[in-house]
Tab-separated table of C-alpha atoms and ligand atoms in Angstrom:
chain	number	residue	atom	x	y	z
A	75	MET	CA	-55.598	13.287	76.925
A	76	ALA	CA	-53.187	15.803	75.483
A	77	GLU	CA	-50.883	18.705	76.094
A	78	VAL	CA	-51.868	21.972	74.404
A	79	ARG	CA	-49.104	24.213	73.175
A	80	LEU	CA	-49.213	27.766	71.845
A	81	ASP	CA	-46.092	29.131	70.153
A	82	ASN	CA	-45.946	32.857	69.458
A	83	VAL	CA	-49.721	33.009	68.963
A	84	THR	CA	-51.228	36.377	68.058
A	85	LYS	CA	-54.802	37.349	67.290
A	86	THR	CA	-55.492	40.733	65.753
A	87	PHE	CA	-59.148	41.283	64.831
A	88	PRO	CA	-60.004	42.958	61.502
A	89	GLY	CA	-60.757	46.268	63.294
A	90	GLY	CA	-57.141	46.314	64.508
A	91	VAL	CA	-57.613	45.177	68.144
A	92	THR	CA	-54.838	42.791	69.181
A	93	ALA	CA	-56.613	40.518	71.658
A	94	VAL	CA	-53.649	38.151	72.144
A	95	ALA	CA	-50.038	39.203	71.543
A	96	SER	CA	-47.186	36.742	70.873
A	97	CYS	CA	-48.417	34.218	73.384
A	98	ASP	CA	-46.168	31.258	74.330
A	99	LEU	CA	-47.891	28.757	76.570
A	100	VAL	CA	-47.697	25.071	77.405
A	101	ILE	CA	-50.850	23.646	78.991
A	102	PRO	CA	-49.816	20.412	80.650
A	103	ASP	CA	-51.533	17.122	79.884
A	104	GLY	CA	-54.105	16.138	82.481
A	105	GLN	CA	-53.901	19.344	84.506
A	106	PHE	CA	-56.613	21.843	85.371
A	107	THR	CA	-55.338	25.092	83.879
A	108	VAL	CA	-57.148	28.379	84.450
A	109	LEU	CA	-56.767	31.420	82.200
A	110	VAL	CA	-57.556	34.378	84.439
A	111	GLY	CA	-57.477	38.137	84.037
A	112	PRO	CA	-59.661	41.226	83.931
A	113	SER	CA	-62.328	41.728	81.270
A	114	GLY	CA	-60.848	42.177	77.798
A	115	CYS	CA	-57.470	40.592	78.619
A	116	GLY	CA	-57.806	38.048	75.794
A	117	LYS	CA	-58.560	34.890	77.755
A	118	SER	CA	-61.736	33.954	75.835
A	119	THR	CA	-60.020	34.645	72.522
A	120	THR	CA	-57.182	32.315	73.565
A	121	LEU	CA	-59.688	29.590	74.448
A	122	ARG	CA	-61.640	30.114	71.240
A	123	MET	CA	-58.461	29.797	69.193
A	124	ILE	CA	-57.717	26.464	70.881
A	125	ALA	CA	-61.299	25.390	70.108
A	126	GLY	CA	-60.939	26.516	66.481
A	127	LEU	CA	-63.718	29.109	66.758
A	128	GLU	CA	-61.211	31.887	65.989
A	129	SER	CA	-58.103	31.535	63.843
A	130	PRO	CA	-54.824	33.020	65.015
A	131	THR	CA	-53.260	35.726	62.851
A	132	GLY	CA	-49.808	34.393	63.761
A	133	GLY	CA	-48.124	31.490	65.496
A	134	THR	CA	-48.848	27.795	65.961
A	135	ILE	CA	-51.350	25.907	68.112
A	136	ARG	CA	-50.735	22.230	68.882
A	137	ILE	CA	-53.017	19.720	70.568
A	138	GLY	CA	-50.932	16.682	71.405
A	139	ASP	CA	-48.471	16.259	68.524
A	140	ARG	CA	-50.752	17.807	65.922
A	141	VAL	CA	-50.638	21.384	64.629
A	142	VAL	CA	-54.321	22.347	64.554
A	143	ASN	CA	-54.228	25.846	63.047
A	144	HIS	CA	-56.152	24.633	60.004
A	145	VAL	CA	-58.119	21.788	61.604
A	146	GLN	CA	-61.897	22.265	61.833
A	147	PRO	CA	-63.286	22.653	65.401
A	148	ARG	CA	-65.162	19.321	65.247
A	149	ASP	CA	-61.981	17.487	64.254
A	150	ARG	CA	-59.849	18.890	67.082
A	151	ASP	CA	-61.077	16.424	69.693
A	152	VAL	CA	-61.941	19.195	72.135
A	153	ALA	CA	-65.267	19.912	73.833
A	154	MET	CA	-66.307	23.359	74.906
A	155	VAL	CA	-68.678	24.336	77.710
A	156	PHE	CA	-70.075	27.857	77.524
A	157	GLN	CA	-71.281	30.310	80.141
A	158	ASN	CA	-74.811	30.305	78.677
A	159	TYR	CA	-74.926	26.457	78.575
A	160	ALA	CA	-75.789	26.435	74.821
A	161	LEU	CA	-78.293	23.595	75.238
A	162	TYR	CA	-80.936	22.903	72.599
A	163	PRO	CA	-84.109	24.254	74.256
A	164	HIS	CA	-86.521	21.964	72.387
A	165	MET	CA	-84.627	18.756	73.212
A	166	SER	CA	-84.844	16.773	76.436
A	167	VAL	CA	-81.742	16.428	78.584
A	168	GLU	CA	-81.205	12.948	77.159
A	169	ARG	CA	-81.429	14.145	73.564
A	170	ASN	CA	-79.092	17.029	74.347
A	171	LEU	CA	-76.580	14.499	75.675
A	172	ARG	CA	-77.035	12.129	72.727
A	173	PHE	CA	-76.793	14.848	70.109
A	174	PRO	CA	-72.978	15.211	69.879
A	175	LEU	CA	-72.651	11.426	69.563
A	176	GLU	CA	-75.490	11.055	67.060
A	177	ARG	CA	-73.722	13.584	64.841
A	178	ARG	CA	-70.582	11.471	64.862
A	179	ARG	CA	-72.184	8.166	63.940
A	180	SER	CA	-70.368	6.343	61.180
A	181	THR	CA	-73.448	4.467	59.866
A	182	PRO	CA	-76.081	6.796	58.395
A	183	LEU	CA	-79.767	6.015	58.779
A	184	TRP	CA	-80.372	5.542	55.043
A	185	LYS	CA	-77.744	2.776	54.882
A	186	SER	CA	-79.389	0.908	57.737
A	187	ILE	CA	-82.635	0.923	55.745
A	188	VAL	CA	-81.086	-0.693	52.698
A	189	SER	CA	-78.511	-3.035	54.287
A	190	ALA	CA	-78.903	-5.615	57.068
A	191	ASN	CA	-75.220	-5.298	58.037
A	192	ALA	CA	-75.529	-1.552	58.326
A	193	ARG	CA	-78.698	-2.050	60.387
A	194	ARG	CA	-76.774	-4.241	62.851
A	195	ARG	CA	-73.909	-1.717	62.986
A	196	ARG	CA	-76.326	1.110	63.627
A	197	ALA	CA	-78.078	-0.819	66.384
A	198	ALA	CA	-74.691	-1.461	68.052
A	199	GLU	CA	-73.857	2.238	67.759
A	200	THR	CA	-77.198	3.172	69.304
A	201	GLU	CA	-76.498	0.849	72.206
A	202	ALA	CA	-73.011	2.321	72.702
A	203	ILE	CA	-74.440	5.866	72.636
A	204	SER	CA	-77.087	4.945	75.216
A	205	ALA	CA	-74.448	3.394	77.464
A	206	ARG	CA	-72.187	6.445	77.168
A	207	VAL	CA	-75.056	8.852	77.913
A	208	ALA	CA	-76.144	6.776	80.913
A	209	GLU	CA	-72.585	6.708	82.251
A	210	ALA	CA	-72.128	10.497	81.909
A	211	ALA	CA	-75.574	11.148	83.409
A	212	THR	CA	-74.699	9.013	86.432
A	213	GLN	CA	-71.296	10.669	86.823
A	214	LEU	CA	-72.876	14.110	86.879
A	215	GLU	CA	-75.974	13.004	88.811
A	216	ILE	CA	-78.393	14.176	86.138
A	217	ASP	CA	-79.841	10.726	85.507
A	218	THR	CA	-83.093	11.501	87.317
A	219	TYR	CA	-84.144	14.273	84.946
A	220	LEU	CA	-83.122	12.940	81.551
A	221	HIS	CA	-86.680	13.411	80.245
A	222	ARG	CA	-86.921	17.108	81.165
A	223	LEU	CA	-86.439	20.104	78.879
A	224	PRO	CA	-83.656	22.573	79.745
A	225	ARG	CA	-86.193	25.224	80.810
A	226	GLU	CA	-87.453	22.801	83.475
A	227	LEU	CA	-84.018	22.746	85.149
A	228	SER	CA	-82.217	25.037	87.580
A	229	GLY	CA	-79.090	26.912	86.481
A	230	GLY	CA	-76.807	24.421	88.222
A	231	GLN	CA	-78.608	21.466	86.653
A	232	ARG	CA	-78.378	23.069	83.211
A	233	GLN	CA	-74.675	23.642	83.645
A	234	ARG	CA	-74.244	20.000	84.616
A	235	VAL	CA	-76.059	18.952	81.429
A	236	ALA	CA	-73.727	21.225	79.437
A	237	LEU	CA	-70.774	19.509	81.127
A	238	GLY	CA	-72.359	16.142	80.385
A	239	ARG	CA	-72.598	17.021	76.716
A	240	ALA	CA	-68.851	17.633	76.697
A	241	LEU	CA	-68.180	14.545	78.781
A	242	VAL	CA	-69.989	12.045	76.502
A	243	ARG	CA	-67.555	12.839	73.703
A	244	ASP	CA	-64.568	11.808	75.782
A	245	PRO	CA	-62.499	14.646	74.306
A	246	LYS	CA	-58.755	15.086	74.643
A	247	VAL	CA	-59.272	18.565	76.062
A	248	PHE	CA	-62.175	20.258	77.880
A	249	LEU	CA	-62.508	23.987	77.253
A	250	LEU	CA	-64.624	25.792	79.844
A	251	ASP	CA	-65.568	29.418	79.126
A	252	GLU	CA	-66.788	31.019	82.378
A	253	PRO	CA	-69.081	28.028	82.982
A	254	LEU	CA	-69.967	29.111	86.518
A	255	SER	CA	-70.639	32.795	86.060
A	256	ASN	CA	-74.404	32.489	85.492
A	257	LEU	CA	-74.857	30.681	88.807
A	258	ASP	CA	-75.609	32.317	92.136
A	259	ALA	CA	-72.800	32.519	94.697
A	260	ARG	CA	-73.762	29.397	96.674
A	261	LEU	CA	-74.228	27.226	93.604
A	262	ARG	CA	-70.982	28.511	92.141
A	263	LEU	CA	-69.113	27.242	95.189
A	264	ALA	CA	-70.828	23.851	94.948
A	265	MET	CA	-70.086	23.573	91.221
A	266	ARG	CA	-66.414	24.445	91.815
A	267	THR	CA	-66.141	21.422	94.042
A	268	GLU	CA	-67.933	19.289	91.457
A	269	LEU	CA	-65.627	20.467	88.692
A	270	ARG	CA	-62.556	19.625	90.787
A	271	GLN	CA	-63.938	16.185	91.557
A	272	LEU	CA	-64.826	15.590	87.916
A	273	HIS	CA	-61.329	16.581	86.907
A	274	ARG	CA	-59.791	14.247	89.467
A	275	ARG	CA	-61.964	11.359	88.253
A	276	LEU	CA	-61.273	11.916	84.570
A	277	GLY	CA	-57.669	13.096	84.756
A	278	ALA	CA	-58.473	15.115	81.629
A	279	THR	CA	-56.756	18.250	80.343
A	280	MET	CA	-59.118	21.060	81.287
A	281	ILE	CA	-58.725	24.709	80.364
A	282	HIS	CA	-61.030	27.030	82.247
A	283	VAL	CA	-61.508	30.748	81.663
A	284	THR	CA	-62.609	33.123	84.405
A	285	HIS	CA	-62.204	36.756	85.453
A	286	ASP	CA	-62.655	35.700	89.102
A	287	GLN	CA	-59.264	35.319	90.749
A	288	GLU	CA	-60.713	33.450	93.709
A	289	GLU	CA	-62.336	30.878	91.424
A	290	ALA	CA	-59.020	30.554	89.575
A	291	MET	CA	-57.052	30.039	92.803
A	292	THR	CA	-59.420	27.383	94.122
A	293	LEU	CA	-59.825	25.459	90.850
A	294	GLY	CA	-56.516	25.560	89.056
A	295	ASP	CA	-53.472	23.325	89.218
A	296	VAL	CA	-51.896	25.936	86.949
A	297	LEU	CA	-52.916	29.576	86.593
A	298	VAL	CA	-52.182	31.713	83.537
A	299	VAL	CA	-52.591	35.366	84.514
A	300	MET	CA	-53.266	37.668	81.540
A	301	LYS	CA	-53.705	41.383	80.935
A	302	ASP	CA	-54.070	43.312	77.668
A	303	GLY	CA	-53.415	40.207	75.559
A	304	VAL	CA	-50.163	39.415	77.339
A	305	ILE	CA	-49.366	36.579	79.753
A	306	HIS	CA	-47.914	38.045	82.940
A	307	GLN	CA	-47.302	34.827	84.864
A	308	VAL	CA	-47.853	31.078	84.695
A	309	GLY	CA	-47.625	29.048	87.886
A	310	SER	CA	-49.358	27.197	90.693
A	311	PRO	CA	-51.784	29.211	92.838
A	312	ALA	CA	-49.227	29.141	95.680
A	313	ASP	CA	-46.456	30.497	93.420
A	314	ILE	CA	-48.644	33.207	91.975
A	315	TYR	CA	-49.776	34.303	95.424
A	316	GLY	CA	-46.434	33.956	97.169
A	317	GLU	CA	-44.141	35.154	94.375
A	318	PRO	CA	-46.134	37.358	92.006
A	319	ALA	CA	-44.080	38.241	88.926
A	320	ASP	CA	-45.074	41.893	88.871
A	321	ARG	CA	-47.298	44.570	90.364
A	322	PHE	CA	-50.257	43.652	88.170
A	323	VAL	CA	-50.267	40.007	89.300
A	324	ALA	CA	-49.676	41.092	92.906
A	325	SER	CA	-52.682	43.398	92.853
A	326	PHE	CA	-54.961	41.061	90.877
A	327	VAL	CA	-54.583	37.955	93.021
A	328	GLY	CA	-55.675	38.032	96.652
A	329	THR	CA	-58.616	39.459	98.626
A	330	PRO	CA	-58.282	42.149	99.815
A	331	PRO	CA	-55.608	42.982	97.231
A	332	MET	CA	-51.993	43.564	98.134
A	333	ASN	CA	-51.219	47.094	99.381
A	334	LEU	CA	-48.856	48.768	96.913
A	335	ILE	CA	-46.983	51.736	98.374
A	336	GLU	CA	-44.893	54.046	96.208
A	337	GLY	CA	-41.717	55.400	97.751
A	338	SER	CA	-37.973	54.973	97.761
A	339	PHE	CA	-35.084	53.331	99.550
A	340	GLN	CA	-32.597	55.663	101.170
A	341	GLY	CA	-29.736	54.456	103.305
A	342	GLY	CA	-31.304	51.046	103.801
A	343	GLU	CA	-34.760	52.359	104.768
A	344	PHE	CA	-37.990	52.500	102.778
A	345	ARG	CA	-39.871	55.772	102.947
A	346	SER	CA	-43.327	56.042	101.339
A	347	SER	CA	-44.139	59.058	99.139
A	348	SER	CA	-46.206	60.441	102.020
A	349	GLY	CA	-43.185	60.201	104.341
A	350	ALA	CA	-43.905	57.039	106.370
A	351	LEU	CA	-40.871	54.993	107.318
A	352	LEU	CA	-41.796	51.349	106.687
A	353	PRO	CA	-40.113	47.996	107.223
A	354	ALA	CA	-38.937	46.452	103.945
A	355	PRO	CA	-36.250	44.099	102.693
A	356	ASN	CA	-33.363	46.360	101.644
A	357	HIS	CA	-32.951	46.828	97.887
A	358	GLY	CA	-30.373	49.578	97.519
A	359	ASP	CA	-31.203	53.246	97.023
A	360	GLY	CA	-33.797	54.519	94.590
A	361	ALA	CA	-37.498	54.521	93.741
A	362	ALA	CA	-39.479	51.323	94.360
A	363	VAL	CA	-42.955	50.089	95.209
A	364	LEU	CA	-43.456	48.198	98.441
A	365	GLY	CA	-46.096	45.452	98.370
A	366	VAL	CA	-47.672	44.385	101.655
A	367	ARG	CA	-50.156	41.509	101.814
A	368	PRO	CA	-53.113	42.443	104.067
A	369	GLU	CA	-52.526	39.409	106.271
A	370	ALA	CA	-48.890	40.435	106.807
A	371	ILE	CA	-49.992	43.338	109.018
A	372	ARG	CA	-50.707	42.585	112.671
A	373	VAL	CA	-51.884	44.856	115.441
A	374	VAL	CA	-49.516	44.161	118.327
A	375	ALA	CA	-50.956	46.705	120.764
A	376	SER	CA	-54.516	48.037	120.521
A	377	SER	CA	-53.687	51.409	122.052
A	378	GLY	CA	-50.772	53.805	121.699
A	379	GLY	CA	-48.389	53.361	118.750
A	380	SER	CA	-47.986	55.187	115.466
A	381	ALA	CA	-50.833	53.603	113.456
A	382	HIS	CA	-54.349	54.988	113.322
A	383	VAL	CA	-57.454	52.787	112.821
A	384	VAL	CA	-59.508	54.330	110.002
A	385	THR	CA	-62.268	51.732	109.472
A	386	ILE	CA	-63.083	48.206	110.598
A	387	GLU	CA	-65.165	45.647	108.691
A	388	ARG	CA	-66.011	42.662	110.855
A	389	LEU	CA	-66.561	39.475	108.827
A	390	GLY	CA	-67.163	36.910	111.575
A	391	ASP	CA	-64.038	34.791	111.623
A	392	ARG	CA	-61.810	37.677	110.486
A	393	MET	CA	-61.811	41.443	110.116
A	394	ASP	CA	-60.531	43.898	107.500
A	395	VAL	CA	-59.028	47.002	109.051
A	396	VAL	CA	-57.899	50.105	107.181
A	397	LEU	CA	-54.909	51.576	109.005
A	398	GLU	CA	-52.986	54.768	108.457
A	399	VAL	CA	-49.289	54.857	109.206
A	400	GLY	CA	-47.503	58.196	108.669
A	401	GLY	CA	-50.066	59.334	106.081
A	402	THR	CA	-50.012	56.008	104.176
A	403	ARG	CA	-53.119	53.800	104.201
A	404	PHE	CA	-53.047	50.000	104.368
A	405	THR	CA	-55.798	47.416	104.310
A	406	SER	CA	-55.075	44.594	106.710
A	407	ARG	CA	-56.866	41.316	107.310
A	408	MET	CA	-56.608	39.779	110.735
A	409	GLU	CA	-58.331	37.635	113.322
A	410	PRO	CA	-61.101	39.419	115.227
A	411	MET	CA	-59.866	41.478	118.170
A	412	GLU	CA	-61.069	44.270	120.445
A	413	ILE	CA	-60.150	47.489	118.704
A	414	GLU	CA	-62.071	50.674	117.916
A	415	GLU	CA	-62.248	52.891	114.847
A	416	GLY	CA	-60.294	56.084	115.589
A	417	ALA	CA	-57.919	54.328	118.021
A	418	SER	CA	-54.146	54.478	117.830
A	419	CYS	CA	-52.333	51.170	117.699
A	420	ALA	CA	-48.945	49.588	117.118
A	421	VAL	CA	-48.517	47.358	114.062
A	422	ASP	CA	-46.022	44.811	112.939
A	423	PHE	CA	-45.285	43.528	109.390
A	424	THR	CA	-44.471	39.874	108.660
A	425	ASP	CA	-41.444	39.576	106.362
A	426	SER	CA	-42.966	36.835	104.187
A	427	GLY	CA	-45.802	39.173	103.152
A	428	LEU	CA	-43.501	42.007	102.051
A	429	HIS	CA	-42.427	42.371	98.411
A	430	VAL	CA	-40.489	45.009	96.505
A	431	PHE	CA	-41.357	45.920	92.913
A	432	ASP	CA	-39.662	48.111	90.318
A	433	ALA	CA	-41.200	51.569	90.112
A	434	ASP	CA	-41.281	51.510	86.269
A	435	GLU	CA	-44.276	50.593	84.124
A	436	GLN	CA	-43.452	46.860	84.058
A	437	GLY	CA	-43.223	46.744	87.837
A	438	ARG	CA	-41.254	43.458	88.060
A	439	ARG	CA	-40.895	41.938	91.519
A	440	ARG	CA	-37.346	42.046	92.807
A	441	PRO	CA	-36.006	38.763	94.153
A	442	LYS	CA	-35.822	38.631	97.957
B	530	ATP	P1	-64.290	39.005	79.101
B	530	ATP	O1	-63.934	38.504	80.458
B	530	ATP	O2	-64.939	40.356	79.156
B	530	ATP	O3	-65.014	38.029	78.247
B	530	ATP	P2	-61.768	38.381	77.789
B	530	ATP	O4	-60.559	38.485	78.629
B	530	ATP	O5	-62.294	37.028	77.558
B	530	ATP	O6	-62.897	39.348	78.345
B	530	ATP	P3	-61.705	38.649	74.940
B	530	ATP	O7	-63.149	38.360	74.769
B	530	ATP	O8	-60.739	37.607	74.557
B	530	ATP	O9	-61.401	39.099	76.431
B	530	ATP	O10	-61.379	39.998	74.160
B	530	ATP	C1	-60.065	40.536	74.105
B	530	ATP	C2	-60.107	41.831	73.316
B	530	ATP	O11	-60.464	41.557	71.968
B	530	ATP	C3	-61.124	42.850	73.828
B	530	ATP	O12	-60.564	44.118	73.698
B	530	ATP	C4	-62.289	42.658	72.902
B	530	ATP	O13	-63.026	43.852	72.771
B	530	ATP	C5	-61.625	42.281	71.599
B	530	ATP	N1	-62.463	41.398	70.780
B	530	ATP	C6	-62.970	40.191	71.120
B	530	ATP	N2	-63.672	39.649	70.119
B	530	ATP	C7	-63.616	40.545	69.091
B	530	ATP	C8	-64.142	40.567	67.756
B	530	ATP	N3	-64.854	39.546	67.276
B	530	ATP	N4	-63.873	41.655	67.004
B	530	ATP	C9	-63.132	42.682	67.477
B	530	ATP	N5	-62.589	42.718	68.716
B	530	ATP	C10	-62.831	41.677	69.513
């Protein structure tokens, strides 16, 4: 296992697009780290640079103690799992699993033909490969369809074979590029659990790329939130959710997203641009953006009061309600209750779900 470290890493493609800009990042040994961000934020390019499939235009990449900038992908001791599985279609599951090990054999076939010693060595290697493949197949529960071709498998089974092909190599680092995004919603949930369990069993360094913030929150020990080639925040899911570094992270993480209300503090009160007076931790006078988590808004009386119920989406164990307070709209998430669209109600805001951000372009969160 190994730590992965990026120091001041930049990737500018020949056309001039800077996909990753001066990135400093330490990916801890043995942790499940998720690179997450909207499409085009540079997460796949970062992963591909760690794999050696792209070379950085600046900076240093280390795996363990070794600088790998000029090390060939196959010598980096990493294994990559792709979204499209990248299995060999004409090979059985077993041959797909054996393939990465066969390629790394130290005794070539021709030597085993001409030398008895080499023959014995090759036979021992073959036995070791078979044992390794059997072990990985059992771990991933694909041992019952080793004889099948990839096209004879479901999407989830194929993805497990792709994981198995990484697993047999016992790499220092697993690199997972959107491995769940070709699966349907139910299977994706099941595979998330399997990935977590696999990680716990192996204790390996895993780096997973996804654009799905919910997948990132449920899978990662550490999240790296990126946008436009820049890392906005690195932290545990709880830190990222509870103390987002800036407005982008606040709006990207969480479903429904955080409500962000432009306005200003005057005399200790926050007034939204549309004129609503809202509760907020005091931050001195001047322009600011108030962030309100949907679950921080509670209806305390279902009739009367200054809030207006615009729409209600009932989701079984919870409901999403769009409320209007003094011309400002909020999405709230709460436990189901008797309330009608069009009604007036009184609402309350929980302090822990309120955040204040700078009104400038960076939008940093102000400490509470
Ligand atoms: P997605 O979720 O859509 O895969 P991503 O966050 O993984 O996006 P990257 O694939 O890393 O983003 O791309 C980052 C930026 O670099 C994008 O603007 C993309 O268009 C650009 N880019 C990626 N690969 C190349 C390339 N080979 N040549 C030129 N530009 C590229």
